[in-house]
Short mmCIF file of C-alpha atoms and ligand atoms in Angstrom, two decimals:
data_model
loop_
_atom_site.label_atom_id
_atom_site.label_comp_id
_atom_site.label_asym_id
_atom_site.label_seq_id
_atom_site.Cartn_x
_atom_site.Cartn_y
_atom_site.Cartn_z
CA UNK A 22 50.95 -96.59 -109.70
CA UNK A 23 52.05 -96.43 -105.91
CA UNK A 24 49.46 -99.16 -104.81
CA UNK A 25 49.57 -102.86 -105.92
CA UNK A 26 47.04 -103.03 -108.76
CA UNK A 27 44.36 -105.68 -107.44
CA UNK A 28 41.35 -106.17 -110.16
CA UNK A 29 38.09 -108.62 -109.54
CA UNK A 30 35.67 -110.26 -111.53
CA UNK A 31 32.74 -110.56 -109.58
CA UNK A 32 30.00 -112.87 -111.12
CA UNK A 33 26.80 -113.89 -109.82
CA UNK A 34 26.43 -117.36 -110.23
CA UNK A 35 23.24 -117.54 -112.40
CA UNK A 36 23.73 -119.66 -115.19
CA UNK A 37 26.33 -120.12 -118.17
CA UNK A 38 29.21 -117.46 -118.76
CA UNK A 39 28.13 -115.29 -121.82
CA UNK A 40 31.18 -114.41 -123.84
CA UNK A 41 31.00 -111.00 -122.65
CA UNK A 42 31.41 -112.11 -119.29
CA UNK A 43 34.76 -114.14 -120.39
CA UNK A 44 35.72 -110.76 -122.08
CA UNK A 45 35.21 -108.86 -118.51
CA UNK A 46 37.36 -111.78 -117.01
CA UNK A 47 40.16 -111.55 -120.17
CA UNK A 48 40.59 -107.67 -119.85
CA UNK A 49 40.49 -108.07 -115.74
CA UNK A 50 43.37 -110.16 -116.09
CA UNK A 51 45.29 -108.65 -118.91
CA UNK A 52 45.36 -105.52 -116.73
CA UNK A 53 46.39 -107.29 -113.31
CA UNK A 54 49.20 -109.26 -115.38
CA UNK A 55 50.21 -106.06 -117.17
CA UNK A 56 50.81 -104.31 -113.92
CA UNK A 57 51.95 -107.31 -111.77
CA UNK A 58 49.04 -107.04 -109.92
CA UNK A 59 46.68 -109.72 -108.70
CA UNK A 60 43.22 -110.96 -110.43
CA UNK A 61 40.53 -111.82 -108.18
CA UNK A 62 37.34 -113.76 -108.47
CA UNK A 63 34.81 -112.83 -105.88
CA UNK A 64 31.22 -114.89 -106.20
CA UNK A 65 28.53 -112.24 -105.77
CA UNK A 66 26.06 -114.52 -104.61
CA UNK A 67 23.67 -112.40 -102.12
CA UNK A 68 20.76 -112.56 -104.32
CA UNK A 69 19.76 -116.33 -103.28
CA UNK A 70 16.58 -116.37 -105.28
CA UNK A 71 18.74 -115.96 -108.05
CA UNK A 72 21.18 -119.06 -106.98
CA UNK A 73 21.60 -121.70 -109.68
CA UNK A 74 23.33 -124.90 -108.87
CA UNK A 75 26.50 -125.61 -110.68
CA UNK A 76 26.72 -122.23 -112.26
CA UNK A 77 29.78 -121.10 -109.78
CA UNK A 78 32.07 -124.88 -110.78
CA UNK A 79 30.94 -123.54 -114.51
CA UNK A 80 32.69 -120.33 -114.28
CA UNK A 81 35.73 -122.20 -112.87
CA UNK A 82 36.05 -124.55 -115.29
CA UNK A 83 35.54 -121.72 -117.76
CA UNK A 84 38.31 -119.87 -116.51
CA UNK A 85 40.62 -122.99 -116.44
CA UNK A 86 39.72 -123.87 -119.80
CA UNK A 87 40.91 -120.25 -120.84
CA UNK A 88 43.97 -120.60 -119.08
CA UNK A 89 42.64 -117.20 -116.79
CA UNK A 90 43.92 -118.44 -113.63
CA UNK A 91 42.82 -116.21 -110.36
CA UNK A 92 45.44 -115.23 -107.87
CA UNK A 93 42.59 -115.42 -105.35
CA UNK A 94 38.99 -117.11 -105.60
CA UNK A 95 36.90 -119.29 -103.23
CA UNK A 96 38.82 -122.06 -105.28
CA UNK A 97 42.19 -120.81 -105.28
CA UNK A 98 42.20 -119.14 -101.55
CA UNK A 99 43.64 -116.05 -100.63
CA UNK A 100 44.41 -113.36 -97.93
CA UNK A 101 40.81 -111.71 -98.11
CA UNK A 102 38.77 -115.33 -97.69
CA UNK A 103 36.03 -115.76 -97.98
CA UNK A 104 35.49 -114.89 -101.36
CA UNK A 105 32.04 -115.79 -101.57
CA UNK A 106 29.75 -113.09 -100.44
CA UNK A 107 26.99 -115.45 -99.07
CA UNK A 108 29.88 -116.59 -96.31
CA UNK A 109 30.46 -112.96 -95.66
CA UNK A 110 27.02 -111.93 -94.62
CA UNK A 111 27.96 -110.78 -90.76
CA UNK A 112 30.88 -108.38 -92.43
CA UNK A 113 28.12 -106.11 -94.19
CA UNK A 114 25.66 -105.43 -91.51
CA UNK A 115 27.81 -102.92 -89.34
CA UNK A 116 28.43 -100.96 -92.71
CA UNK A 117 24.43 -100.50 -93.25
CA UNK A 118 24.04 -99.71 -89.41
CA UNK A 119 27.04 -96.93 -89.82
CA UNK A 120 25.19 -95.35 -92.99
CA UNK A 121 21.86 -95.40 -90.93
CA UNK A 122 23.70 -93.56 -88.12
CA UNK A 123 25.31 -90.85 -90.26
CA UNK A 124 21.59 -90.44 -91.74
CA UNK A 125 22.84 -91.55 -95.17
CA UNK A 126 20.36 -94.55 -95.27
CA UNK A 127 17.39 -95.44 -93.31
CA UNK A 128 15.13 -98.31 -92.01
CA UNK A 129 11.83 -99.22 -94.14
CA UNK A 130 9.35 -101.06 -93.08
CA UNK A 131 7.29 -101.11 -95.98
CA UNK A 132 5.43 -104.69 -96.61
CA UNK A 133 5.50 -106.34 -100.16
CA UNK A 134 1.57 -105.18 -100.13
CA UNK A 135 2.68 -101.39 -99.44
CA UNK A 136 5.13 -101.05 -102.02
CA UNK A 137 2.97 -102.97 -104.53
CA UNK A 138 -0.12 -100.35 -103.36
CA UNK A 139 2.71 -97.67 -103.72
CA UNK A 140 3.41 -98.75 -107.47
CA UNK A 141 -0.46 -98.73 -108.47
CA UNK A 142 -1.35 -95.58 -106.53
CA UNK A 143 1.32 -93.30 -107.83
CA UNK A 144 1.38 -94.59 -111.34
CA UNK A 145 0.69 -91.70 -113.96
CA UNK A 146 1.09 -91.30 -117.58
CA UNK A 147 4.35 -89.55 -117.04
CA UNK A 148 5.33 -91.92 -114.51
CA UNK A 149 4.48 -95.46 -115.31
CA UNK A 150 6.59 -97.26 -112.88
CA UNK A 151 6.66 -95.35 -109.71
CA UNK A 152 10.04 -95.45 -107.77
CA UNK A 153 10.93 -95.53 -104.24
CA UNK A 154 12.85 -92.47 -104.14
CA UNK A 155 13.19 -88.81 -103.13
CA UNK A 156 9.54 -88.06 -103.63
CA UNK A 157 7.88 -91.15 -102.71
CA UNK A 158 10.01 -91.98 -99.66
CA UNK A 159 8.23 -89.19 -97.92
CA UNK A 160 4.96 -91.09 -98.39
CA UNK A 161 6.18 -94.51 -97.28
CA UNK A 162 6.53 -96.44 -93.60
CA UNK A 163 10.25 -95.76 -92.88
CA UNK A 164 12.63 -94.25 -90.25
CA UNK A 165 12.17 -90.76 -92.15
CA UNK A 166 8.44 -90.34 -91.90
CA UNK A 167 7.67 -92.74 -88.35
CA UNK A 168 8.88 -90.94 -85.47
CA UNK A 169 11.94 -92.36 -83.26
CA UNK A 170 10.04 -94.03 -80.75
CA UNK A 171 8.06 -95.78 -83.41
CA UNK A 172 11.11 -96.78 -85.32
CA UNK A 173 12.65 -98.04 -81.71
CA UNK A 174 9.66 -99.77 -80.86
CA UNK A 175 9.41 -101.64 -84.67
CA UNK A 176 12.96 -102.60 -84.31
CA UNK A 177 12.66 -103.99 -80.82
CA UNK A 178 9.39 -106.06 -81.95
CA UNK A 179 11.65 -107.55 -84.87
CA UNK A 180 9.52 -106.07 -87.46
CA UNK A 181 10.82 -106.98 -91.17
CA UNK A 182 12.73 -104.39 -92.40
CA UNK A 183 15.10 -103.18 -95.14
CA UNK A 184 17.97 -100.49 -95.11
CA UNK A 185 17.69 -97.96 -98.21
CA UNK A 186 20.22 -95.37 -99.33
CA UNK A 187 18.66 -91.81 -98.96
CA UNK A 188 19.66 -90.61 -102.36
CA UNK A 189 20.23 -86.94 -102.11
CA UNK A 190 17.41 -84.66 -103.72
CA UNK A 191 19.78 -82.83 -106.54
CA UNK A 192 23.45 -83.19 -106.58
CA UNK A 193 25.60 -84.27 -109.56
CA UNK A 194 27.81 -87.33 -108.95
CA UNK A 195 30.72 -87.84 -111.46
CA UNK A 196 33.57 -89.80 -111.58
CA UNK A 197 36.19 -90.30 -114.30
CA UNK A 198 35.75 -93.66 -116.39
CA UNK A 199 38.96 -95.01 -117.80
CA UNK A 200 36.97 -95.78 -121.29
CA UNK A 201 34.44 -93.29 -121.07
CA UNK A 202 36.30 -90.41 -119.40
CA UNK A 203 33.97 -88.11 -117.56
CA UNK A 204 30.78 -89.30 -116.66
CA UNK A 205 27.80 -87.54 -114.36
CA UNK A 206 24.73 -88.40 -112.99
CA UNK A 207 21.96 -86.52 -111.02
CA UNK A 208 20.78 -88.21 -108.07
CA UNK A 209 17.28 -87.28 -108.60
CA UNK A 210 17.19 -89.78 -111.26
CA UNK A 211 18.33 -92.42 -109.22
CA UNK A 212 15.88 -94.25 -106.57
CA UNK A 213 16.69 -95.32 -102.88
CA UNK A 214 18.46 -98.68 -103.59
CA UNK A 215 17.79 -101.33 -100.64
CA UNK A 216 21.33 -102.00 -99.31
CA UNK A 217 20.55 -104.66 -96.62
CA UNK A 218 17.59 -106.92 -97.00
CA UNK A 219 15.14 -108.14 -94.13
CA UNK A 220 17.14 -111.29 -93.77
CA UNK A 221 20.12 -109.09 -93.15
CA UNK A 222 21.84 -110.36 -96.50
CA UNK A 223 23.45 -107.09 -98.24
CA UNK A 224 22.32 -106.52 -101.84
CA UNK A 225 24.59 -106.16 -104.55
CA UNK A 226 25.18 -102.75 -104.28
CA UNK A 227 26.23 -102.61 -100.52
CA UNK A 228 28.26 -105.61 -100.89
CA UNK A 229 30.13 -104.52 -103.79
CA UNK A 230 31.46 -101.55 -102.14
CA UNK A 231 32.44 -102.86 -99.02
CA UNK A 232 34.36 -106.00 -100.58
CA UNK A 233 36.18 -103.83 -102.96
CA UNK A 234 37.08 -101.72 -100.20
CA UNK A 235 38.00 -104.59 -97.91
CA UNK A 236 39.71 -106.69 -100.63
CA UNK A 237 41.71 -103.35 -101.66
CA UNK A 238 40.50 -103.67 -105.18
CA UNK A 239 42.72 -100.76 -106.97
CA UNK A 240 40.44 -101.13 -110.48
CA UNK A 241 36.91 -102.06 -111.29
CA UNK A 242 36.08 -103.14 -114.69
CA UNK A 243 32.47 -104.49 -115.35
CA UNK A 244 29.94 -104.23 -118.05
CA UNK A 245 28.55 -101.23 -119.30
CA UNK A 246 25.02 -102.50 -117.79
CA UNK A 247 26.58 -101.46 -114.66
CA UNK A 248 26.89 -97.85 -115.45
CA UNK A 249 23.74 -96.92 -113.85
CA UNK A 250 24.46 -98.16 -110.64
CA UNK A 251 27.67 -96.05 -110.20
CA UNK A 252 25.98 -93.00 -108.74
CA UNK A 253 25.18 -95.47 -105.91
CA UNK A 254 28.49 -97.07 -105.60
CA UNK A 255 30.40 -93.66 -105.55
CA UNK A 256 28.21 -91.96 -102.89
CA UNK A 257 28.43 -95.12 -100.68
CA UNK A 258 31.97 -94.87 -100.71
CA UNK A 259 32.01 -91.40 -100.05
CA UNK A 260 29.45 -92.03 -97.32
CA UNK A 261 31.63 -94.93 -95.79
CA UNK A 262 34.45 -92.28 -95.61
CA UNK A 263 36.36 -94.23 -98.33
CA UNK A 264 36.54 -91.90 -100.97
CA UNK A 265 40.31 -91.80 -101.38
CA UNK A 266 40.53 -95.78 -101.75
CA UNK A 267 38.03 -95.87 -104.25
CA UNK A 268 38.58 -97.97 -107.36
CA UNK A 269 39.27 -96.58 -110.92
CA UNK A 270 36.55 -97.65 -112.96
CA UNK A 271 35.99 -98.72 -116.35
CA UNK A 272 32.67 -99.78 -118.05
CA UNK A 273 33.39 -102.24 -120.69
CA UNK A 274 31.19 -101.79 -123.95
CA UNK A 275 28.41 -104.29 -124.73
CA UNK A 276 29.24 -107.00 -127.37
CA UNK A 277 26.36 -106.36 -130.06
CA UNK A 278 24.30 -108.86 -132.20
CA UNK A 279 26.15 -109.00 -135.75
CA UNK A 280 23.69 -106.61 -137.33
CA UNK A 281 24.60 -104.21 -134.58
CA UNK A 282 20.93 -104.03 -133.21
CA UNK A 283 21.01 -104.37 -129.32
CA UNK A 284 22.96 -106.66 -126.78
CA UNK A 285 23.99 -110.26 -128.01
CA UNK A 286 21.76 -112.47 -126.11
CA UNK A 287 21.98 -116.30 -125.84
CA UNK A 288 18.82 -116.37 -127.86
CA UNK A 289 20.44 -114.59 -131.05
CA UNK A 290 22.83 -117.44 -130.58
CA UNK A 291 20.25 -120.14 -130.72
CA UNK A 292 18.40 -118.00 -133.56
CA UNK A 293 21.61 -117.61 -135.71
CA UNK A 294 23.39 -121.01 -134.98
CA UNK A 295 26.48 -120.17 -133.25
CA UNK A 296 27.70 -120.15 -129.42
CA UNK A 297 27.54 -117.56 -127.15
CA UNK A 298 28.24 -119.20 -123.85
CA UNK A 299 32.03 -120.37 -123.20
CA UNK A 300 31.24 -123.82 -122.87
CA UNK A 301 28.28 -126.17 -122.70
CA UNK A 302 25.69 -125.21 -119.93
CA UNK A 303 22.73 -126.92 -118.93
CA UNK A 304 20.04 -125.54 -117.07
CA UNK A 305 19.76 -127.63 -114.00
CA UNK A 306 15.85 -126.75 -113.93
CA UNK A 307 14.85 -127.47 -117.51
CA UNK A 308 17.93 -129.87 -118.28
CA UNK A 309 18.35 -128.10 -121.61
CA UNK A 310 21.79 -127.72 -122.90
CA UNK A 311 23.27 -124.41 -124.46
CA UNK A 312 25.97 -125.20 -126.62
CA UNK A 313 29.30 -123.65 -125.94
CA UNK A 314 32.56 -122.32 -127.88
CA UNK A 315 34.57 -125.35 -126.40
CA UNK A 316 32.20 -128.10 -127.54
CA UNK A 317 31.50 -126.28 -130.69
CA UNK A 318 35.29 -126.77 -131.32
CA UNK A 319 37.11 -123.71 -130.41
CA UNK A 320 40.68 -123.88 -129.04
CA UNK A 321 40.96 -121.67 -125.86
CA UNK A 322 43.78 -119.86 -127.53
CA UNK A 323 41.57 -118.60 -130.34
CA UNK A 324 38.70 -118.05 -128.21
CA UNK A 325 40.60 -115.55 -125.71
CA UNK A 326 41.99 -114.06 -128.84
CA UNK A 327 38.97 -112.95 -130.51
CA UNK A 328 37.34 -111.92 -127.16
CA UNK A 329 40.45 -109.68 -126.92
CA UNK A 330 39.96 -107.99 -130.27
CA UNK A 331 35.76 -107.49 -129.30
CA UNK A 332 36.20 -103.80 -128.42
CA UNK A 333 40.26 -103.54 -128.41
CA UNK A 334 43.07 -103.53 -130.68
CA UNK A 335 46.66 -102.12 -130.03
CA UNK A 336 46.21 -99.56 -132.84
CA UNK A 337 47.46 -101.74 -135.93
CA UNK A 338 46.17 -104.17 -138.03
CA UNK A 339 47.53 -107.03 -135.63
CA UNK A 340 44.60 -109.41 -135.00
CA UNK A 341 46.51 -112.81 -133.85
CA UNK A 342 47.89 -112.41 -130.27
CA UNK A 343 49.12 -115.11 -127.93
CA UNK A 344 48.00 -114.40 -124.18
CA UNK A 345 51.63 -112.91 -123.40
CA UNK A 346 51.22 -110.72 -126.45
CA UNK A 347 48.16 -109.32 -125.39
CA UNK A 348 49.50 -108.78 -121.97
CA UNK A 349 52.14 -106.90 -123.28
CA UNK A 350 49.97 -104.69 -125.51
CA UNK A 351 46.84 -104.26 -123.67
CA UNK A 352 45.82 -101.16 -122.24
CA UNK A 353 42.45 -100.03 -120.74
CA UNK A 354 42.51 -96.35 -122.69
CA UNK A 355 42.58 -98.48 -126.14
CA UNK A 356 39.16 -100.08 -125.05
CA UNK A 357 36.50 -98.69 -127.32
CA UNK A 358 33.32 -96.77 -126.12
CA UNK A 359 30.99 -98.17 -128.79
CA UNK A 360 29.79 -101.49 -128.51
CA UNK A 361 31.52 -104.27 -130.53
CA UNK A 362 29.46 -106.17 -133.30
CA UNK A 363 30.08 -110.11 -132.89
CA UNK A 364 30.82 -111.71 -136.26
CA UNK A 365 30.96 -115.53 -135.97
CA UNK A 366 32.69 -115.93 -139.33
CA UNK A 367 35.46 -113.74 -137.73
CA UNK A 368 35.31 -116.12 -134.72
CA UNK A 369 35.87 -119.04 -136.87
CA UNK A 370 38.85 -117.29 -138.84
CA UNK A 371 40.55 -116.73 -135.42
CA UNK A 372 40.00 -120.63 -134.65
CA UNK A 373 41.32 -121.54 -138.44
CA UNK A 374 44.39 -119.56 -137.81
CA UNK A 375 45.07 -120.96 -134.42
CA UNK A 376 44.89 -124.44 -135.59
CA UNK A 377 47.20 -123.19 -138.60
CA UNK A 378 49.45 -122.10 -136.13
CA UNK A 379 49.42 -124.71 -133.62
CA UNK A 380 51.97 -127.86 -133.53
CA UNK A 381 50.84 -131.12 -134.39
CA UNK A 382 51.86 -132.11 -130.66
CA UNK A 383 49.83 -129.20 -129.17
CA UNK A 384 46.79 -130.49 -130.73
CA UNK A 385 47.25 -134.08 -130.20
CA UNK A 386 45.45 -134.43 -126.86
CA UNK A 387 42.24 -132.27 -128.06
CA UNK A 388 41.84 -134.19 -131.37
CA UNK A 389 42.20 -137.44 -129.92
CA UNK A 390 39.24 -136.24 -127.50
CA UNK A 391 37.47 -135.26 -130.41
CA UNK A 392 37.73 -138.64 -131.87
CA UNK A 393 37.16 -140.05 -128.64
CA UNK A 394 33.88 -137.83 -128.23
CA UNK A 395 32.59 -139.01 -131.79
CA UNK A 396 32.79 -142.63 -130.57
CA UNK A 397 35.95 -143.71 -131.94
CA UNK A 398 37.63 -146.47 -130.19
CA UNK A 399 41.32 -146.37 -129.20
CA UNK A 400 41.52 -142.48 -128.77
CA UNK A 401 41.44 -142.55 -124.97
CA UNK A 402 44.89 -144.09 -124.79
CA UNK A 403 46.38 -141.66 -127.45
CA UNK A 404 44.75 -138.74 -125.39
CA UNK A 405 46.49 -139.60 -122.42
CA UNK A 406 49.50 -141.48 -123.86
CA UNK A 407 50.45 -144.20 -121.49
CA UNK A 408 54.12 -144.02 -121.13
CA UNK A 409 56.30 -147.29 -122.20
CA UNK A 410 53.08 -148.52 -124.50
CA UNK A 411 54.40 -149.04 -127.71
CA UNK A 412 51.10 -149.44 -129.18
CA UNK A 413 50.00 -146.19 -127.73
CA UNK A 414 53.24 -144.66 -128.65
CA UNK A 415 52.48 -145.81 -132.28
CA UNK A 416 49.05 -144.31 -131.95
CA UNK A 417 50.33 -141.32 -130.85
CA UNK A 418 53.20 -140.84 -133.79
CA UNK A 419 50.05 -141.78 -136.36
CA UNK A 420 47.91 -139.04 -134.97
CA UNK A 421 50.44 -136.47 -134.97
CA UNK A 422 51.37 -137.35 -138.57
CA UNK A 423 47.70 -137.03 -139.40
CA UNK A 424 47.29 -133.73 -137.81
CA UNK A 425 49.86 -132.73 -139.78
CA UNK A 426 48.47 -133.45 -142.98
CA UNK A 427 45.03 -132.19 -142.28
CA UNK A 428 45.36 -129.54 -140.04
CA UNK A 429 45.36 -126.77 -142.62
CA UNK A 430 41.83 -127.89 -143.84
CA UNK A 431 40.36 -127.47 -140.32
CA UNK A 432 38.03 -124.81 -138.90
CA UNK A 433 36.63 -126.18 -135.89
CA UNK A 434 38.12 -129.60 -133.76
CA UNK A 435 35.03 -131.38 -135.40
CA UNK A 436 36.50 -131.08 -138.42
CA UNK A 437 39.55 -133.17 -137.50
CA UNK A 438 37.15 -135.99 -137.34
CA UNK A 439 35.41 -135.44 -140.97
CA UNK A 440 38.73 -134.60 -142.48
CA UNK A 441 40.80 -137.70 -140.86
CA UNK A 442 38.41 -140.14 -139.87
CA UNK A 443 38.91 -142.38 -142.98
CA UNK A 444 42.82 -142.72 -141.47
CA UNK A 445 41.66 -144.84 -138.74
CA UNK A 446 38.53 -146.37 -140.04
CA UNK A 447 37.37 -147.68 -143.51
CA UNK A 448 34.72 -144.93 -144.80
CA UNK A 449 31.13 -146.01 -144.14
CA UNK A 450 29.96 -144.74 -147.68
CA UNK A 451 31.78 -144.22 -150.95
CA UNK A 452 30.97 -141.42 -153.13
CA UNK A 453 30.79 -144.16 -156.39
CA UNK A 454 28.43 -141.98 -158.22
CA UNK A 455 31.47 -139.37 -159.22
CA UNK A 456 33.13 -142.46 -160.29
CA UNK A 457 30.51 -144.27 -162.17
CA UNK A 458 30.05 -142.17 -165.17
CA UNK A 459 33.34 -142.63 -166.53
CA UNK A 460 33.87 -145.88 -165.15
CA UNK A 461 35.17 -148.53 -168.04
CA UNK A 462 36.04 -151.95 -168.06
CA UNK A 463 39.74 -150.91 -168.76
CA UNK A 464 39.95 -149.15 -165.52
CA UNK A 465 38.75 -152.10 -163.58
CA UNK A 466 41.30 -154.14 -165.09
CA UNK A 467 43.77 -151.51 -164.05
CA UNK A 468 42.76 -151.24 -160.44
CA UNK A 469 42.61 -155.13 -160.17
CA UNK A 470 46.24 -155.24 -161.41
CA UNK A 471 47.04 -152.31 -159.09
CA UNK A 472 45.73 -153.81 -156.00
CA UNK A 473 47.59 -157.24 -156.81
CA UNK A 474 50.94 -155.15 -157.11
CA UNK A 475 50.18 -153.37 -153.75
CA UNK A 476 49.34 -156.65 -152.29
CA UNK A 477 52.69 -158.10 -153.16
CA UNK A 478 54.96 -154.80 -152.64
CA UNK A 479 57.70 -155.14 -150.17
CA UNK A 480 58.27 -151.54 -149.54
CA UNK A 481 55.43 -149.42 -148.21
CA UNK A 482 56.09 -145.75 -149.08
CA UNK A 483 54.10 -142.88 -150.82
CA UNK A 484 56.84 -142.31 -153.38
CA UNK A 485 57.10 -146.19 -154.46
CA UNK A 486 53.28 -146.72 -154.62
CA UNK A 487 53.04 -143.33 -156.75
CA UNK A 488 55.54 -145.35 -159.09
CA UNK A 489 53.77 -148.37 -159.06
CA UNK A 490 50.61 -146.77 -159.85
CA UNK A 491 52.21 -144.71 -162.78
CA UNK A 492 53.83 -147.65 -164.37
CA UNK A 493 50.57 -149.87 -164.42
CA UNK A 494 48.69 -146.72 -165.91
CA UNK A 495 51.32 -146.37 -168.61
CA UNK A 496 51.00 -150.21 -169.45
CA UNK A 497 47.22 -149.48 -169.56
CA UNK A 498 47.65 -146.81 -172.06
CA UNK A 499 45.45 -144.60 -169.29
CA UNK A 500 46.05 -141.33 -167.83
CA UNK A 501 46.93 -141.14 -164.27
CA UNK A 502 45.03 -137.95 -163.83
CA UNK A 503 41.63 -140.16 -164.67
CA UNK A 504 42.81 -142.68 -162.26
CA UNK A 505 43.24 -140.89 -159.16
CA UNK A 506 40.18 -139.37 -158.54
CA UNK A 507 38.59 -142.93 -158.32
CA UNK A 508 41.82 -144.20 -156.21
CA UNK A 509 41.27 -141.30 -153.91
CA UNK A 510 37.39 -142.16 -153.49
CA UNK A 511 38.33 -145.61 -152.88
CA UNK A 512 40.73 -144.66 -149.93
CA UNK A 513 38.64 -141.48 -148.67
CA UNK A 514 35.64 -141.94 -149.66
CA UNK A 515 34.71 -138.76 -151.03
CA UNK A 516 36.83 -136.08 -153.18
CA UNK A 517 38.67 -134.28 -150.29
CA UNK A 518 42.01 -135.19 -148.28
CA UNK A 519 45.60 -134.85 -148.62
CA UNK A 520 47.99 -136.56 -151.30
CA UNK A 521 46.43 -139.90 -152.14
CA UNK A 522 49.63 -142.01 -152.02
CA UNK A 523 50.56 -140.72 -148.66
CA UNK A 524 47.23 -141.57 -147.26
CA UNK A 525 47.58 -145.30 -148.56
CA UNK A 526 51.06 -145.39 -146.79
CA UNK A 527 49.56 -144.27 -143.63
CA UNK A 528 46.51 -146.29 -143.80
CA UNK A 529 48.67 -149.42 -144.72
CA UNK A 530 48.94 -152.16 -147.28
CA UNK A 531 45.94 -154.33 -145.80
CA UNK A 532 43.30 -151.17 -145.77
CA UNK A 533 44.49 -150.15 -149.01
CA UNK A 534 43.79 -152.98 -150.50
CA UNK A 535 40.75 -153.86 -148.97
CA UNK A 536 39.33 -150.78 -149.86
CA UNK A 537 40.14 -150.52 -153.41
CA UNK A 538 38.65 -154.21 -153.54
CA UNK A 539 35.52 -153.13 -151.86
CA UNK A 540 34.79 -150.33 -154.12
CA UNK A 541 35.18 -152.58 -157.00
CA UNK A 542 32.69 -154.83 -155.85
CA UNK A 543 30.38 -151.68 -155.27
CA UNK A 544 30.98 -150.59 -158.97
CA UNK A 545 30.51 -154.19 -160.32
CA UNK A 546 26.94 -154.10 -158.76
CA UNK A 547 25.92 -150.61 -160.02
N1 LIG B 609 28.00 -109.06 -109.45
C1 LIG B 609 28.07 -108.29 -110.46
C2 LIG B 609 27.56 -109.13 -111.77
O1 LIG B 609 26.97 -110.06 -111.62
C3 LIG B 609 29.22 -107.60 -110.53
C4 LIG B 609 29.33 -106.18 -111.50
C5 LIG B 609 30.37 -105.24 -110.81
O2 LIG B 609 31.59 -106.05 -111.31
O3 LIG B 609 30.43 -104.67 -110.17
O4 LIG B 609 28.03 -108.91 -113.14
#
């Protein structure tokens, strides 16, 4: 490759970012980094009827969470600014003019009523939705059907008009897609797309070509849904005289529903109970929030990893990759042509793997945030780790220890709260129903003696606590095995958690004694 690789993600800020959108970002990013190139984010906001407040900020927050930092963007700046198409409006008009002057495009003066009438008048059984194309343009009010004098007058009067591409009648347009190979279209199938709207704003079709050219984009990767637009774009590259600079294209496969039956949509996520958006998205109009992978408790590394494997692999059975490993291993040619089925169980598996692999120090901030979000006091400071504060330092040591003990049992971040809350607060409920059936007066006596022994113990370490426990159980002629479950339920609330004496060591003497006493009282009253 002689030119410096420059790729772009070009979202229209219309709402939350679907995981397919983030995968497009990721493939762009991986390709750019692999080839020492630039990754550009350009905001395609020329359709102002679809503009949604907050959507752009959401996109950048998502990229930041995933660690996919653009080299150039409206937020990060760069030599080809502005990177927001609405701010580039004056740039496009001259190119539309150039196309009209060369006969590749034309002015169309049809009113919305004219267009509506066309759709009704030419509707037939074979052609239920007539399009403004080579067949119908001859019947409409445009610079191809009106005389030159009429056109000049209409323009001079400021009559509202658009500029449309004049699609050739019957030509084959082809290009080589990096994933699909040779792709061909017959131009007769494509309508005369609007390039410049009545308000002087370009449509996506014109803006994407002009900006890819001006921003020196070398490779354009986008979703498969854009494939039908490719012939329009290829012709525009030709008509504007830029063919030699046209980027290489790759149309990425769709992400499919778990059963493979069509494109995965936000509604499928709602229906099947899993996130489809990267992060929580609140629709500013309805106030409705759609859950994201982040808030559901995914680690960004796991999210990025699972996205990479949706439609790509490195040719081996490897599934777990860091971002650096992905950069090394990635190639566009190994992206599959066919759609990739989304499997939420598999997504959870990736998260579990990443939680297991992460160190407690790497997880600490996020775990602390999760506890804070669940309403646990004292976790903000643990997350921020105020330097020099012993209390905070101690909390952090405790937090790291708890994380080490429970992380292998956690699939989502929220599991740290369910698996670990009892380390920080007394359980609000105790599963005494599991103790009750086998409870005896003898066991009661044992636990009374146990908490008294614990109360007066000088050393508070798991090993010593276990010895004390064993000695007293022997003296009572009870099997330690029968006493472990009650002790666990007393300290944890339920039948789960790591080693019970380690738990006792961590929660400390006071909490251990209190919890044993509390459950003994409950059992007494049952
Ligand atoms: N603005 C288009 C979108 O919203 C970009 C398509 C492309 O990358 O060409 O997806």
